Amino acid sequence: MTLTAPRTEEAASTRPPRPAPRRTARRTGSAWTPWLYLLPALAVLGGLLVYPLYQLGLISFLEYTQAQVSGGRPTSFRGLGNYTALFSDPQFRQVLLATVLFAAACVVATLAVGCALAVLLTRVRALPRLALMLAALGAWATPAVTGSTVWVFLFDPDHGPVNRILGLGDFSWTYGRHSAFALVLMEVVWCSFPFVMVTVYAGIKAVPTEVLEAAALDGASQWRTWRSVTAPMLRPILVVVTIQSVIWDFKIFTQIYVMTGGGGIAGQNLILNVYAYQKAFASSEYSLGAAIGVVMLLILLAVTLVHLRLVRRQGEEP
């Protein structure tokens, strides 16, 4: 027995170590697997999105007008000249401010109407709820051109029924700057609130009933329950619909162009999308139109990055 133990210890000490399991290769392969699945979609998006954005940015640094398009003059590189001319133009600054204020008003009104109707859906019975849902989805599915044309007819000073009902006579909604913006705002809210309503309604239905019953037992009113209980639990959903509404309302084109006749009298209802269209195609200043497009792209990219950061932060919260 005294001779066996040392031999066993010696054999154990001289035994070659076992190779470590190959986990690095597996982890590396699993890390690249999602990108392999996304590769076809990324290739399609690269062809449909990256190349047009490259062309947009390239034209914004060139002198590119109708003379260059027809071949009468050579294309020249201007660098930041188009952007300098753009930001030194007082009309561009006025249009940018009007776009920001108009988009903010549309977002606030859309959220208010959508949230109010979402709460209403939880209070009414099945048949009125179904009717309201169908009406909202009908407004949501209506094309922007069709909806804008219908709203222009409804508020027409000669044949529209709204002025007759309100007793406004031949008042023209599209003549004044503020009344025209208000008319377009109502149409934008009409076609945008269903998304907010359906999303918030789904979030409200997901709130545990025990929490709402506890608030009712504590004597909280409906407004206090919404502000202190329901709204904090719906914060992720409200953030998503707010950012989406900001992106949609900031790049509105059809409603303004159709309802105000291309930007209103003397361009009083211009926003960035319509202003870029006028610069690029009406004035044949394609480089300035491209520069406006790049400015809008950067603004919306900043909003999107804020959106992604908020969504990621909410996903990390317990």
PDB file of C-alpha atoms in Angstrom:
ATOM      1  CA  MET A   1       0.000   0.000   0.000  1.00  0.00           C
ATOM      2  CA  THR A   2       2.880   2.310   0.672  1.00  0.00           C
ATOM      3  CA  LEU A   3       4.216   1.772  -2.850  1.00  0.00           C
ATOM      4  CA  THR A   4       0.920   2.187  -4.658  1.00  0.00           C
ATOM      5  CA  ALA A   5       0.035   5.677  -3.466  1.00  0.00           C
ATOM      6  CA  PRO A   6       3.155   7.408  -4.802  1.00  0.00           C
ATOM      7  CA  ARG A   7       2.689   5.719  -8.192  1.00  0.00           C
ATOM      8  CA  THR A   8      -0.919   6.914  -8.367  1.00  0.00           C
ATOM      9  CA  GLU A   9       0.046  10.494  -7.469  1.00  0.00           C
ATOM     10  CA  GLU A  10       2.916  10.394  -9.951  1.00  0.00           C
ATOM     11  CA  ALA A  11       0.652   9.109 -12.723  1.00  0.00           C
ATOM     12  CA  ALA A  12      -1.924  11.746 -11.916  1.00  0.00           C
ATOM     13  CA  SER A  13       0.693  14.504 -11.950  1.00  0.00           C
ATOM     14  CA  THR A  14       2.109  13.380 -15.309  1.00  0.00           C
ATOM     15  CA  ARG A  15      -1.314  12.940 -16.980  1.00  0.00           C
ATOM     16  CA  PRO A  16      -1.742  15.457 -19.831  1.00  0.00           C
ATOM     17  CA  PRO A  17      -4.392  18.131 -19.174  1.00  0.00           C
ATOM     18  CA  ARG A  18      -7.705  17.846 -20.965  1.00  0.00           C
ATOM     19  CA  PRO A  19      -8.290  20.342 -23.765  1.00  0.00           C
ATOM     20  CA  ALA A  20     -10.630  23.187 -22.905  1.00  0.00           C
ATOM     21  CA  PRO A  21     -14.032  23.091 -24.611  1.00  0.00           C
ATOM     22  CA  ARG A  22     -14.212  25.158 -27.767  1.00  0.00           C
ATOM     23  CA  ARG A  23     -16.733  27.764 -26.714  1.00  0.00           C
ATOM     24  CA  THR A  24     -15.175  30.733 -28.476  1.00  0.00           C
ATOM     25  CA  ALA A  25     -15.940  29.473 -31.940  1.00  0.00           C
ATOM     26  CA  ARG A  26     -19.516  28.662 -31.026  1.00  0.00           C
ATOM     27  CA  ARG A  27     -20.086  32.061 -29.450  1.00  0.00           C
ATOM     28  CA  THR A  28     -18.543  33.808 -32.428  1.00  0.00           C
ATOM     29  CA  GLY A  29     -20.702  31.838 -34.813  1.00  0.00           C
ATOM     30  CA  SER A  30     -23.859  32.518 -32.845  1.00  0.00           C
ATOM     31  CA  ALA A  31     -23.013  36.225 -32.777  1.00  0.00           C
ATOM     32  CA  TRP A  32     -22.883  36.360 -36.582  1.00  0.00           C
ATOM     33  CA  THR A  33     -25.989  34.229 -37.140  1.00  0.00           C
ATOM     34  CA  PRO A  34     -28.558  37.103 -36.864  1.00  0.00           C
ATOM     35  CA  TRP A  35     -26.565  39.180 -39.354  1.00  0.00           C
ATOM     36  CA  LEU A  36     -26.593  36.308 -41.831  1.00  0.00           C
ATOM     37  CA  TYR A  37     -30.380  36.206 -41.644  1.00  0.00           C
ATOM     38  CA  LEU A  38     -30.556  39.992 -42.077  1.00  0.00           C
ATOM     39  CA  LEU A  39     -28.093  40.070 -44.985  1.00  0.00           C
ATOM     40  CA  PRO A  40     -30.710  39.812 -47.809  1.00  0.00           C
ATOM     41  CA  ALA A  41     -32.807  42.610 -46.316  1.00  0.00           C
ATOM     42  CA  LEU A  42     -29.715  44.767 -45.745  1.00  0.00           C
ATOM     43  CA  ALA A  43     -28.665  44.239 -49.355  1.00  0.00           C
ATOM     44  CA  VAL A  44     -32.080  45.376 -50.621  1.00  0.00           C
ATOM     45  CA  LEU A  45     -32.124  48.389 -48.284  1.00  0.00           C
ATOM     46  CA  GLY A  46     -28.593  49.262 -49.332  1.00  0.00           C
ATOM     47  CA  GLY A  47     -29.639  49.446 -52.960  1.00  0.00           C
ATOM     48  CA  LEU A  48     -32.903  51.290 -52.330  1.00  0.00           C
ATOM     49  CA  LEU A  49     -31.784  53.644 -49.568  1.00  0.00           C
ATOM     50  CA  VAL A  50     -28.022  54.101 -49.354  1.00  0.00           C
ATOM     51  CA  TYR A  51     -27.420  54.965 -53.015  1.00  0.00           C
ATOM     52  CA  PRO A  52     -30.222  57.601 -53.220  1.00  0.00           C
ATOM     53  CA  LEU A  53     -28.940  59.168 -49.999  1.00  0.00           C
ATOM     54  CA  TYR A  54     -25.451  59.252 -51.481  1.00  0.00           C
ATOM     55  CA  GLN A  55     -26.762  61.005 -54.592  1.00  0.00           C
ATOM     56  CA  LEU A  56     -28.754  63.451 -52.444  1.00  0.00           C
ATOM     57  CA  GLY A  57     -25.680  64.375 -50.428  1.00  0.00           C
ATOM     58  CA  LEU A  58     -23.520  64.643 -53.556  1.00  0.00           C
ATOM     59  CA  ILE A  59     -25.921  66.995 -55.348  1.00  0.00           C
ATOM     60  CA  SER A  60     -26.121  69.184 -52.245  1.00  0.00           C
ATOM     61  CA  PHE A  61     -22.394  69.949 -52.608  1.00  0.00           C
ATOM     62  CA  LEU A  62     -22.590  70.781 -56.327  1.00  0.00           C
ATOM     63  CA  GLU A  63     -23.901  73.618 -58.451  1.00  0.00           C
ATOM     64  CA  TYR A  64     -26.715  71.705 -60.112  1.00  0.00           C
ATOM     65  CA  THR A  65     -29.441  73.698 -61.832  1.00  0.00           C
ATOM     66  CA  GLN A  66     -31.357  73.406 -65.083  1.00  0.00           C
ATOM     67  CA  ALA A  67     -28.283  74.648 -66.969  1.00  0.00           C
ATOM     68  CA  GLN A  68     -26.240  71.686 -65.714  1.00  0.00           C
ATOM     69  CA  VAL A  69     -29.076  69.230 -66.343  1.00  0.00           C
ATOM     70  CA  SER A  70     -29.455  70.339 -69.980  1.00  0.00           C
ATOM     71  CA  GLY A  71     -25.705  70.321 -70.498  1.00  0.00           C
ATOM     72  CA  GLY A  72     -25.389  74.048 -71.142  1.00  0.00           C
ATOM     73  CA  ARG A  73     -22.936  74.548 -68.269  1.00  0.00           C
ATOM     74  CA  PRO A  74     -20.544  72.139 -66.547  1.00  0.00           C
ATOM     75  CA  THR A  75     -21.231  70.923 -63.031  1.00  0.00           C
ATOM     76  CA  SER A  76     -18.984  72.558 -60.438  1.00  0.00           C
ATOM     77  CA  PHE A  77     -18.218  71.752 -56.821  1.00  0.00           C
ATOM     78  CA  ARG A  78     -19.513  74.326 -54.324  1.00  0.00           C
ATOM     79  CA  GLY A  79     -18.720  72.612 -51.051  1.00  0.00           C
ATOM     80  CA  LEU A  80     -20.799  74.126 -48.280  1.00  0.00           C
ATOM     81  CA  GLY A  81     -21.913  76.983 -50.511  1.00  0.00           C
ATOM     82  CA  ASN A  82     -25.448  75.651 -50.888  1.00  0.00           C
ATOM     83  CA  TYR A  83     -25.809  75.253 -47.124  1.00  0.00           C
ATOM     84  CA  THR A  84     -24.402  78.738 -46.531  1.00  0.00           C
ATOM     85  CA  ALA A  85     -26.861  80.224 -48.996  1.00  0.00           C
ATOM     86  CA  LEU A  86     -29.654  78.193 -47.447  1.00  0.00           C
ATOM     87  CA  PHE A  87     -29.107  79.243 -43.824  1.00  0.00           C
ATOM     88  CA  SER A  88     -28.508  82.854 -44.828  1.00  0.00           C
ATOM     89  CA  ASP A  89     -31.922  82.938 -46.528  1.00  0.00           C
ATOM     90  CA  PRO A  90     -34.505  84.432 -44.137  1.00  0.00           C
ATOM     91  CA  GLN A  91     -37.313  82.542 -45.885  1.00  0.00           C
ATOM     92  CA  PHE A  92     -35.651  79.208 -45.103  1.00  0.00           C
ATOM     93  CA  ARG A  93     -35.340  80.108 -41.428  1.00  0.00           C
ATOM     94  CA  GLN A  94     -38.997  81.164 -41.383  1.00  0.00           C
ATOM     95  CA  VAL A  95     -40.072  77.921 -43.075  1.00  0.00           C
ATOM     96  CA  LEU A  96     -37.950  75.850 -40.672  1.00  0.00           C
ATOM     97  CA  LEU A  97     -39.535  77.551 -37.656  1.00  0.00           C
ATOM     98  CA  ALA A  98     -43.016  77.132 -39.124  1.00  0.00           C
ATOM     99  CA  THR A  99     -42.323  73.439 -39.767  1.00  0.00           C
ATOM    100  CA  VAL A 100     -41.186  72.832 -36.194  1.00  0.00           C
ATOM    101  CA  LEU A 101     -44.147  74.672 -34.668  1.00  0.00           C
ATOM    102  CA  PHE A 102     -46.669  73.058 -37.009  1.00  0.00           C
ATOM    103  CA  ALA A 103     -45.273  69.563 -36.378  1.00  0.00           C
ATOM    104  CA  ALA A 104     -45.313  70.158 -32.609  1.00  0.00           C
ATOM    105  CA  ALA A 105     -48.952  71.307 -32.732  1.00  0.00           C
ATOM    106  CA  CYS A 106     -49.910  68.261 -34.819  1.00  0.00           C
ATOM    107  CA  VAL A 107     -48.164  65.890 -32.411  1.00  0.00           C
ATOM    108  CA  VAL A 108     -49.788  67.399 -29.310  1.00  0.00           C
ATOM    109  CA  ALA A 109     -53.267  67.421 -30.890  1.00  0.00           C
ATOM    110  CA  THR A 110     -52.896  63.881 -32.235  1.00  0.00           C
ATOM    111  CA  LEU A 111     -51.782  62.518 -28.872  1.00  0.00           C
ATOM    112  CA  ALA A 112     -54.578  64.335 -27.050  1.00  0.00           C
ATOM    113  CA  VAL A 113     -57.312  63.082 -29.388  1.00  0.00           C
ATOM    114  CA  GLY A 114     -55.880  59.569 -29.636  1.00  0.00           C
ATOM    115  CA  CYS A 115     -55.455  59.119 -25.875  1.00  0.00           C
ATOM    116  CA  ALA A 116     -58.902  60.569 -25.127  1.00  0.00           C
ATOM    117  CA  LEU A 117     -60.585  58.211 -27.587  1.00  0.00           C
ATOM    118  CA  ALA A 118     -58.541  55.272 -26.278  1.00  0.00           C
ATOM    119  CA  VAL A 119     -59.897  55.955 -22.795  1.00  0.00           C
ATOM    120  CA  LEU A 120     -63.381  56.320 -24.277  1.00  0.00           C
ATOM    121  CA  LEU A 121     -63.074  52.883 -25.876  1.00  0.00           C
ATOM    122  CA  THR A 122     -62.594  51.374 -22.435  1.00  0.00           C
ATOM    123  CA  ARG A 123     -65.780  53.058 -21.151  1.00  0.00           C
ATOM    124  CA  VAL A 124     -68.315  52.256 -23.860  1.00  0.00           C
ATOM    125  CA  ARG A 125     -70.004  48.997 -24.733  1.00  0.00           C
ATOM    126  CA  ALA A 126     -69.076  46.567 -27.478  1.00  0.00           C
ATOM    127  CA  LEU A 127     -71.248  47.968 -30.305  1.00  0.00           C
ATOM    128  CA  PRO A 128     -70.215  51.646 -29.952  1.00  0.00           C
ATOM    129  CA  ARG A 129     -66.609  50.487 -29.507  1.00  0.00           C
ATOM    130  CA  LEU A 130     -66.770  48.540 -32.757  1.00  0.00           C
ATOM    131  CA  ALA A 131     -68.315  51.481 -34.606  1.00  0.00           C
ATOM    132  CA  LEU A 132     -65.642  53.868 -33.342  1.00  0.00           C
ATOM    133  CA  MET A 133     -62.871  51.448 -34.244  1.00  0.00           C
ATOM    134  CA  LEU A 134     -64.202  50.969 -37.775  1.00  0.00           C
ATOM    135  CA  ALA A 135     -64.586  54.723 -38.287  1.00  0.00           C
ATOM    136  CA  ALA A 136     -61.060  55.364 -37.029  1.00  0.00           C
ATOM    137  CA  LEU A 137     -59.549  52.638 -39.174  1.00  0.00           C
ATOM    138  CA  GLY A 138     -61.420  54.034 -42.178  1.00  0.00           C
ATOM    139  CA  ALA A 139     -59.846  57.440 -41.586  1.00  0.00           C
ATOM    140  CA  TRP A 140     -56.450  55.803 -41.146  1.00  0.00           C
ATOM    141  CA  ALA A 141     -56.754  53.841 -44.407  1.00  0.00           C
ATOM    142  CA  THR A 142     -57.837  56.853 -46.483  1.00  0.00           C
ATOM    143  CA  PRO A 143     -55.067  58.046 -48.860  1.00  0.00           C
ATOM    144  CA  ALA A 144     -53.645  61.462 -48.041  1.00  0.00           C
ATOM    145  CA  VAL A 145     -54.669  62.969 -51.376  1.00  0.00           C
ATOM    146  CA  THR A 146     -58.252  61.731 -51.031  1.00  0.00           C
ATOM    147  CA  GLY A 147     -58.587  62.880 -47.442  1.00  0.00           C
ATOM    148  CA  SER A 148     -57.133  66.318 -48.221  1.00  0.00           C
ATOM    149  CA  THR A 149     -59.503  66.785 -51.170  1.00  0.00           C
ATOM    150  CA  VAL A 150     -62.523  65.838 -49.069  1.00  0.00           C
ATOM    151  CA  TRP A 151     -61.528  68.252 -46.309  1.00  0.00           C
ATOM    152  CA  VAL A 152     -61.064  71.078 -48.814  1.00  0.00           C
ATOM    153  CA  PHE A 153     -64.588  70.424 -50.088  1.00  0.00           C
ATOM    154  CA  LEU A 154     -66.064  70.298 -46.566  1.00  0.00           C
ATOM    155  CA  PHE A 155     -64.572  73.711 -45.726  1.00  0.00           C
ATOM    156  CA  ASP A 156     -65.144  75.283 -49.144  1.00  0.00           C
ATOM    157  CA  PRO A 157     -66.490  78.844 -48.739  1.00  0.00           C
ATOM    158  CA  ASP A 158     -69.081  78.441 -51.531  1.00  0.00           C
ATOM    159  CA  HIS A 159     -70.257  74.829 -51.436  1.00  0.00           C
ATOM    160  CA  GLY A 160     -68.871  73.395 -48.185  1.00  0.00           C
ATOM    161  CA  PRO A 161     -71.340  72.310 -45.484  1.00  0.00           C
ATOM    162  CA  VAL A 162     -69.107  73.344 -42.550  1.00  0.00           C
ATOM    163  CA  ASN A 163     -69.440  77.083 -43.146  1.00  0.00           C
ATOM    164  CA  ARG A 164     -73.219  76.730 -43.468  1.00  0.00           C
ATOM    165  CA  ILE A 165     -73.484  74.791 -40.229  1.00  0.00           C
ATOM    166  CA  LEU A 166     -71.234  77.218 -38.346  1.00  0.00           C
ATOM    167  CA  GLY A 167     -72.815  80.286 -39.973  1.00  0.00           C
ATOM    168  CA  LEU A 168     -69.483  81.569 -41.345  1.00  0.00           C
ATOM    169  CA  GLY A 169     -70.838  82.594 -44.739  1.00  0.00           C
ATOM    170  CA  ASP A 170     -68.156  82.805 -47.424  1.00  0.00           C
ATOM    171  CA  PHE A 171     -65.217  82.663 -44.998  1.00  0.00           C
ATOM    172  CA  SER A 172     -62.167  81.186 -46.744  1.00  0.00           C
ATOM    173  CA  TRP A 173     -60.142  78.902 -44.502  1.00  0.00           C
ATOM    174  CA  THR A 174     -57.192  78.789 -46.881  1.00  0.00           C
ATOM    175  CA  TYR A 175     -56.863  82.558 -47.317  1.00  0.00           C
ATOM    176  CA  GLY A 176     -55.395  83.372 -43.903  1.00  0.00           C
ATOM    177  CA  ARG A 177     -52.103  81.882 -42.770  1.00  0.00           C
ATOM    178  CA  HIS A 178     -53.253  80.666 -39.359  1.00  0.00           C
ATOM    179  CA  SER A 179     -56.659  79.426 -40.540  1.00  0.00           C
ATOM    180  CA  ALA A 180     -54.999  77.449 -43.344  1.00  0.00           C
ATOM    181  CA  PHE A 181     -52.554  75.852 -40.926  1.00  0.00           C
ATOM    182  CA  ALA A 182     -55.463  75.078 -38.587  1.00  0.00           C
ATOM    183  CA  LEU A 183     -57.390  73.409 -41.407  1.00  0.00           C
ATOM    184  CA  VAL A 184     -54.402  71.262 -42.375  1.00  0.00           C
ATOM    185  CA  LEU A 185     -53.802  70.441 -38.707  1.00  0.00           C
ATOM    186  CA  MET A 186     -57.342  69.117 -38.339  1.00  0.00           C
ATOM    187  CA  GLU A 187     -56.910  66.897 -41.402  1.00  0.00           C
ATOM    188  CA  VAL A 188     -53.550  65.603 -40.145  1.00  0.00           C
ATOM    189  CA  VAL A 189     -55.041  64.786 -36.741  1.00  0.00           C
ATOM    190  CA  TRP A 190     -58.013  63.088 -38.432  1.00  0.00           C
ATOM    191  CA  CYS A 191     -55.796  60.703 -40.377  1.00  0.00           C
ATOM    192  CA  SER A 192     -53.187  60.204 -37.607  1.00  0.00           C
ATOM    193  CA  PHE A 193     -55.114  59.724 -34.353  1.00  0.00           C
ATOM    194  CA  PRO A 194     -56.216  56.094 -35.119  1.00  0.00           C
ATOM    195  CA  PHE A 195     -52.631  54.848 -34.710  1.00  0.00           C
ATOM    196  CA  VAL A 196     -52.356  56.504 -31.299  1.00  0.00           C
ATOM    197  CA  MET A 197     -55.851  55.402 -30.281  1.00  0.00           C
ATOM    198  CA  VAL A 198     -55.365  51.721 -31.159  1.00  0.00           C
ATOM    199  CA  THR A 199     -51.881  51.548 -29.621  1.00  0.00           C
ATOM    200  CA  VAL A 200     -52.829  53.276 -26.372  1.00  0.00           C
ATOM    201  CA  TYR A 201     -56.049  51.257 -26.123  1.00  0.00           C
ATOM    202  CA  ALA A 202     -54.048  48.031 -26.366  1.00  0.00           C
ATOM    203  CA  GLY A 203     -51.745  49.311 -23.633  1.00  0.00           C
ATOM    204  CA  ILE A 204     -54.652  50.234 -21.360  1.00  0.00           C
ATOM    205  CA  LYS A 205     -56.190  46.794 -21.762  1.00  0.00           C
ATOM    206  CA  ALA A 206     -52.846  45.297 -20.697  1.00  0.00           C
ATOM    207  CA  VAL A 207     -52.858  47.204 -17.378  1.00  0.00           C
ATOM    208  CA  PRO A 208     -53.737  44.802 -14.526  1.00  0.00           C
ATOM    209  CA  THR A 209     -57.257  45.349 -13.247  1.00  0.00           C
ATOM    210  CA  GLU A 210     -56.058  44.847  -9.672  1.00  0.00           C
ATOM    211  CA  VAL A 211     -54.051  48.068  -9.892  1.00  0.00           C
ATOM    212  CA  LEU A 212     -57.041  50.064 -11.135  1.00  0.00           C
ATOM    213  CA  GLU A 213     -59.305  48.552  -8.478  1.00  0.00           C
ATOM    214  CA  ALA A 214     -56.800  49.450  -5.769  1.00  0.00           C
ATOM    215  CA  ALA A 215     -56.712  53.061  -6.997  1.00  0.00           C
ATOM    216  CA  ALA A 216     -60.521  53.177  -6.987  1.00  0.00           C
ATOM    217  CA  LEU A 217     -60.642  51.814  -3.439  1.00  0.00           C
ATOM    218  CA  ASP A 218     -58.212  54.529  -2.354  1.00  0.00           C
ATOM    219  CA  GLY A 219     -60.687  57.133  -3.605  1.00  0.00           C
ATOM    220  CA  ALA A 220     -58.735  58.272  -6.678  1.00  0.00           C
ATOM    221  CA  SER A 221     -60.747  59.983  -9.386  1.00  0.00           C
ATOM    222  CA  GLN A 222     -60.591  58.896 -13.007  1.00  0.00           C
ATOM    223  CA  TRP A 223     -58.245  61.745 -13.903  1.00  0.00           C
ATOM    224  CA  ARG A 224     -55.998  61.004 -10.921  1.00  0.00           C
ATOM    225  CA  THR A 225     -55.982  57.303 -11.803  1.00  0.00           C
ATOM    226  CA  TRP A 226     -54.970  58.112 -15.373  1.00  0.00           C
ATOM    227  CA  ARG A 227     -52.266  60.591 -14.341  1.00  0.00           C
ATOM    228  CA  SER A 228     -50.758  58.650 -11.432  1.00  0.00           C
ATOM    229  CA  VAL A 229     -51.354  55.004 -12.370  1.00  0.00           C
ATOM    230  CA  THR A 230     -52.220  54.402 -16.009  1.00  0.00           C
ATOM    231  CA  ALA A 231     -49.992  56.991 -17.702  1.00  0.00           C
ATOM    232  CA  PRO A 232     -46.760  55.893 -15.926  1.00  0.00           C
ATOM    233  CA  MET A 233     -47.436  52.287 -16.878  1.00  0.00           C
ATOM    234  CA  LEU A 234     -48.071  53.370 -20.475  1.00  0.00           C
ATOM    235  CA  ARG A 235     -44.884  55.438 -20.674  1.00  0.00           C
ATOM    236  CA  PRO A 236     -43.067  53.089 -23.105  1.00  0.00           C
ATOM    237  CA  ILE A 237     -46.042  53.093 -25.462  1.00  0.00           C
ATOM    238  CA  LEU A 238     -46.490  56.866 -25.195  1.00  0.00           C
ATOM    239  CA  VAL A 239     -42.810  57.410 -26.018  1.00  0.00           C
ATOM    240  CA  VAL A 240     -43.083  55.244 -29.129  1.00  0.00           C
ATOM    241  CA  VAL A 241     -46.241  56.907 -30.478  1.00  0.00           C
ATOM    242  CA  THR A 242     -44.821  60.368 -29.723  1.00  0.00           C
ATOM    243  CA  ILE A 243     -41.588  59.778 -31.633  1.00  0.00           C
ATOM    244  CA  GLN A 244     -43.474  58.172 -34.516  1.00  0.00           C
ATOM    245  CA  SER A 245     -45.845  61.137 -34.664  1.00  0.00           C
ATOM    246  CA  VAL A 246     -42.932  63.581 -34.659  1.00  0.00           C
ATOM    247  CA  ILE A 247     -41.326  61.796 -37.621  1.00  0.00           C
ATOM    248  CA  TRP A 248     -44.579  61.588 -39.591  1.00  0.00           C
ATOM    249  CA  ASP A 249     -45.739  65.146 -38.915  1.00  0.00           C
ATOM    250  CA  PHE A 250     -42.350  66.727 -39.581  1.00  0.00           C
ATOM    251  CA  LYS A 251     -42.225  65.436 -43.159  1.00  0.00           C
ATOM    252  CA  ILE A 252     -45.810  66.190 -44.194  1.00  0.00           C
ATOM    253  CA  PHE A 253     -46.129  67.138 -47.849  1.00  0.00           C
ATOM    254  CA  THR A 254     -49.411  66.039 -49.408  1.00  0.00           C
ATOM    255  CA  GLN A 255     -51.799  67.792 -47.029  1.00  0.00           C
ATOM    256  CA  ILE A 256     -50.076  71.174 -47.312  1.00  0.00           C
ATOM    257  CA  TYR A 257     -49.596  70.919 -51.051  1.00  0.00           C
ATOM    258  CA  VAL A 258     -53.181  69.888 -51.827  1.00  0.00           C
ATOM    259  CA  MET A 259     -55.105  71.936 -49.281  1.00  0.00           C
ATOM    260  CA  THR A 260     -53.182  75.227 -49.634  1.00  0.00           C
ATOM    261  CA  GLY A 261     -52.478  75.032 -53.352  1.00  0.00           C
ATOM    262  CA  GLY A 262     -48.740  74.427 -53.073  1.00  0.00           C
ATOM    263  CA  GLY A 263     -47.934  76.446 -49.973  1.00  0.00           C
ATOM    264  CA  GLY A 264     -50.589  79.116 -49.615  1.00  0.00           C
ATOM    265  CA  ILE A 265     -50.751  82.696 -50.835  1.00  0.00           C
ATOM    266  CA  ALA A 266     -47.213  84.058 -51.332  1.00  0.00           C
ATOM    267  CA  GLY A 267     -45.829  80.940 -49.660  1.00  0.00           C
ATOM    268  CA  GLN A 268     -47.329  81.767 -46.264  1.00  0.00           C
ATOM    269  CA  ASN A 269     -48.016  78.082 -45.478  1.00  0.00           C
ATOM    270  CA  LEU A 270     -44.747  76.582 -46.662  1.00  0.00           C
ATOM    271  CA  ILE A 271     -43.090  73.800 -44.715  1.00  0.00           C
ATOM    272  CA  LEU A 272     -39.743  72.168 -45.426  1.00  0.00           C
ATOM    273  CA  ASN A 273     -40.975  69.380 -47.691  1.00  0.00           C
ATOM    274  CA  VAL A 274     -43.014  71.737 -49.892  1.00  0.00           C
ATOM    275  CA  TYR A 275     -40.220  74.332 -49.804  1.00  0.00           C
ATOM    276  CA  ALA A 276     -37.704  71.728 -51.011  1.00  0.00           C
ATOM    277  CA  TYR A 277     -40.085  70.713 -53.799  1.00  0.00           C
ATOM    278  CA  GLN A 278     -40.472  74.308 -54.947  1.00  0.00           C
ATOM    279  CA  LYS A 279     -36.740  74.936 -54.889  1.00  0.00           C
ATOM    280  CA  ALA A 280     -35.870  71.731 -56.730  1.00  0.00           C
ATOM    281  CA  PHE A 281     -38.615  71.490 -59.347  1.00  0.00           C
ATOM    282  CA  ALA A 282     -40.369  74.861 -59.582  1.00  0.00           C
ATOM    283  CA  SER A 283     -37.174  76.944 -59.481  1.00  0.00           C
ATOM    284  CA  SER A 284     -34.898  74.216 -60.968  1.00  0.00           C
ATOM    285  CA  GLU A 285     -32.385  74.750 -58.144  1.00  0.00           C
ATOM    286  CA  TYR A 286     -31.815  71.057 -57.561  1.00  0.00           C
ATOM    287  CA  SER A 287     -28.755  71.548 -55.367  1.00  0.00           C
ATOM    288  CA  LEU A 288     -30.667  73.768 -52.922  1.00  0.00           C
ATOM    289  CA  GLY A 289     -33.535  71.280 -52.850  1.00  0.00           C
ATOM    290  CA  ALA A 290     -31.042  68.512 -52.086  1.00  0.00           C
ATOM    291  CA  ALA A 291     -29.506  70.602 -49.298  1.00  0.00           C
ATOM    292  CA  ILE A 292     -32.941  71.057 -47.726  1.00  0.00           C
ATOM    293  CA  GLY A 293     -33.446  67.304 -47.965  1.00  0.00           C
ATOM    294  CA  VAL A 294     -30.146  66.678 -46.178  1.00  0.00           C
ATOM    295  CA  VAL A 295     -31.111  69.110 -43.399  1.00  0.00           C
ATOM    296  CA  MET A 296     -34.425  67.287 -42.929  1.00  0.00           C
ATOM    297  CA  LEU A 297     -32.623  63.952 -42.957  1.00  0.00           C
ATOM    298  CA  LEU A 298     -30.256  65.058 -40.195  1.00  0.00           C
ATOM    299  CA  ILE A 299     -33.110  66.388 -38.056  1.00  0.00           C
ATOM    300  CA  LEU A 300     -35.129  63.187 -38.425  1.00  0.00           C
ATOM    301  CA  LEU A 301     -32.009  61.094 -37.836  1.00  0.00           C
ATOM    302  CA  ALA A 302     -31.465  62.891 -34.526  1.00  0.00           C
ATOM    303  CA  VAL A 303     -35.092  62.227 -33.556  1.00  0.00           C
ATOM    304  CA  THR A 304     -34.708  58.558 -34.534  1.00  0.00           C
ATOM    305  CA  LEU A 305     -31.548  58.180 -32.451  1.00  0.00           C
ATOM    306  CA  VAL A 306     -33.372  59.658 -29.451  1.00  0.00           C
ATOM    307  CA  HIS A 307     -36.192  57.197 -30.114  1.00  0.00           C
ATOM    308  CA  LEU A 308     -33.834  54.210 -30.223  1.00  0.00           C
ATOM    309  CA  ARG A 309     -32.044  55.343 -27.080  1.00  0.00           C
ATOM    310  CA  LEU A 310     -35.292  55.691 -25.161  1.00  0.00           C
ATOM    311  CA  VAL A 311     -36.526  52.303 -26.358  1.00  0.00           C
ATOM    312  CA  ARG A 312     -33.241  50.683 -25.379  1.00  0.00           C
ATOM    313  CA  ARG A 313     -33.283  52.323 -21.963  1.00  0.00           C
ATOM    314  CA  GLN A 314     -36.848  51.169 -21.326  1.00  0.00           C
ATOM    315  CA  GLY A 315     -35.893  47.656 -22.378  1.00  0.00           C
ATOM    316  CA  GLU A 316     -33.125  47.600 -19.785  1.00  0.00           C
ATOM    317  CA  GLU A 317     -35.420  48.724 -16.974  1.00  0.00           C
ATOM    318  CA  PRO A 318     -36.682  45.912 -14.748  1.00  0.00           C
TER     319      PRO A 318
END
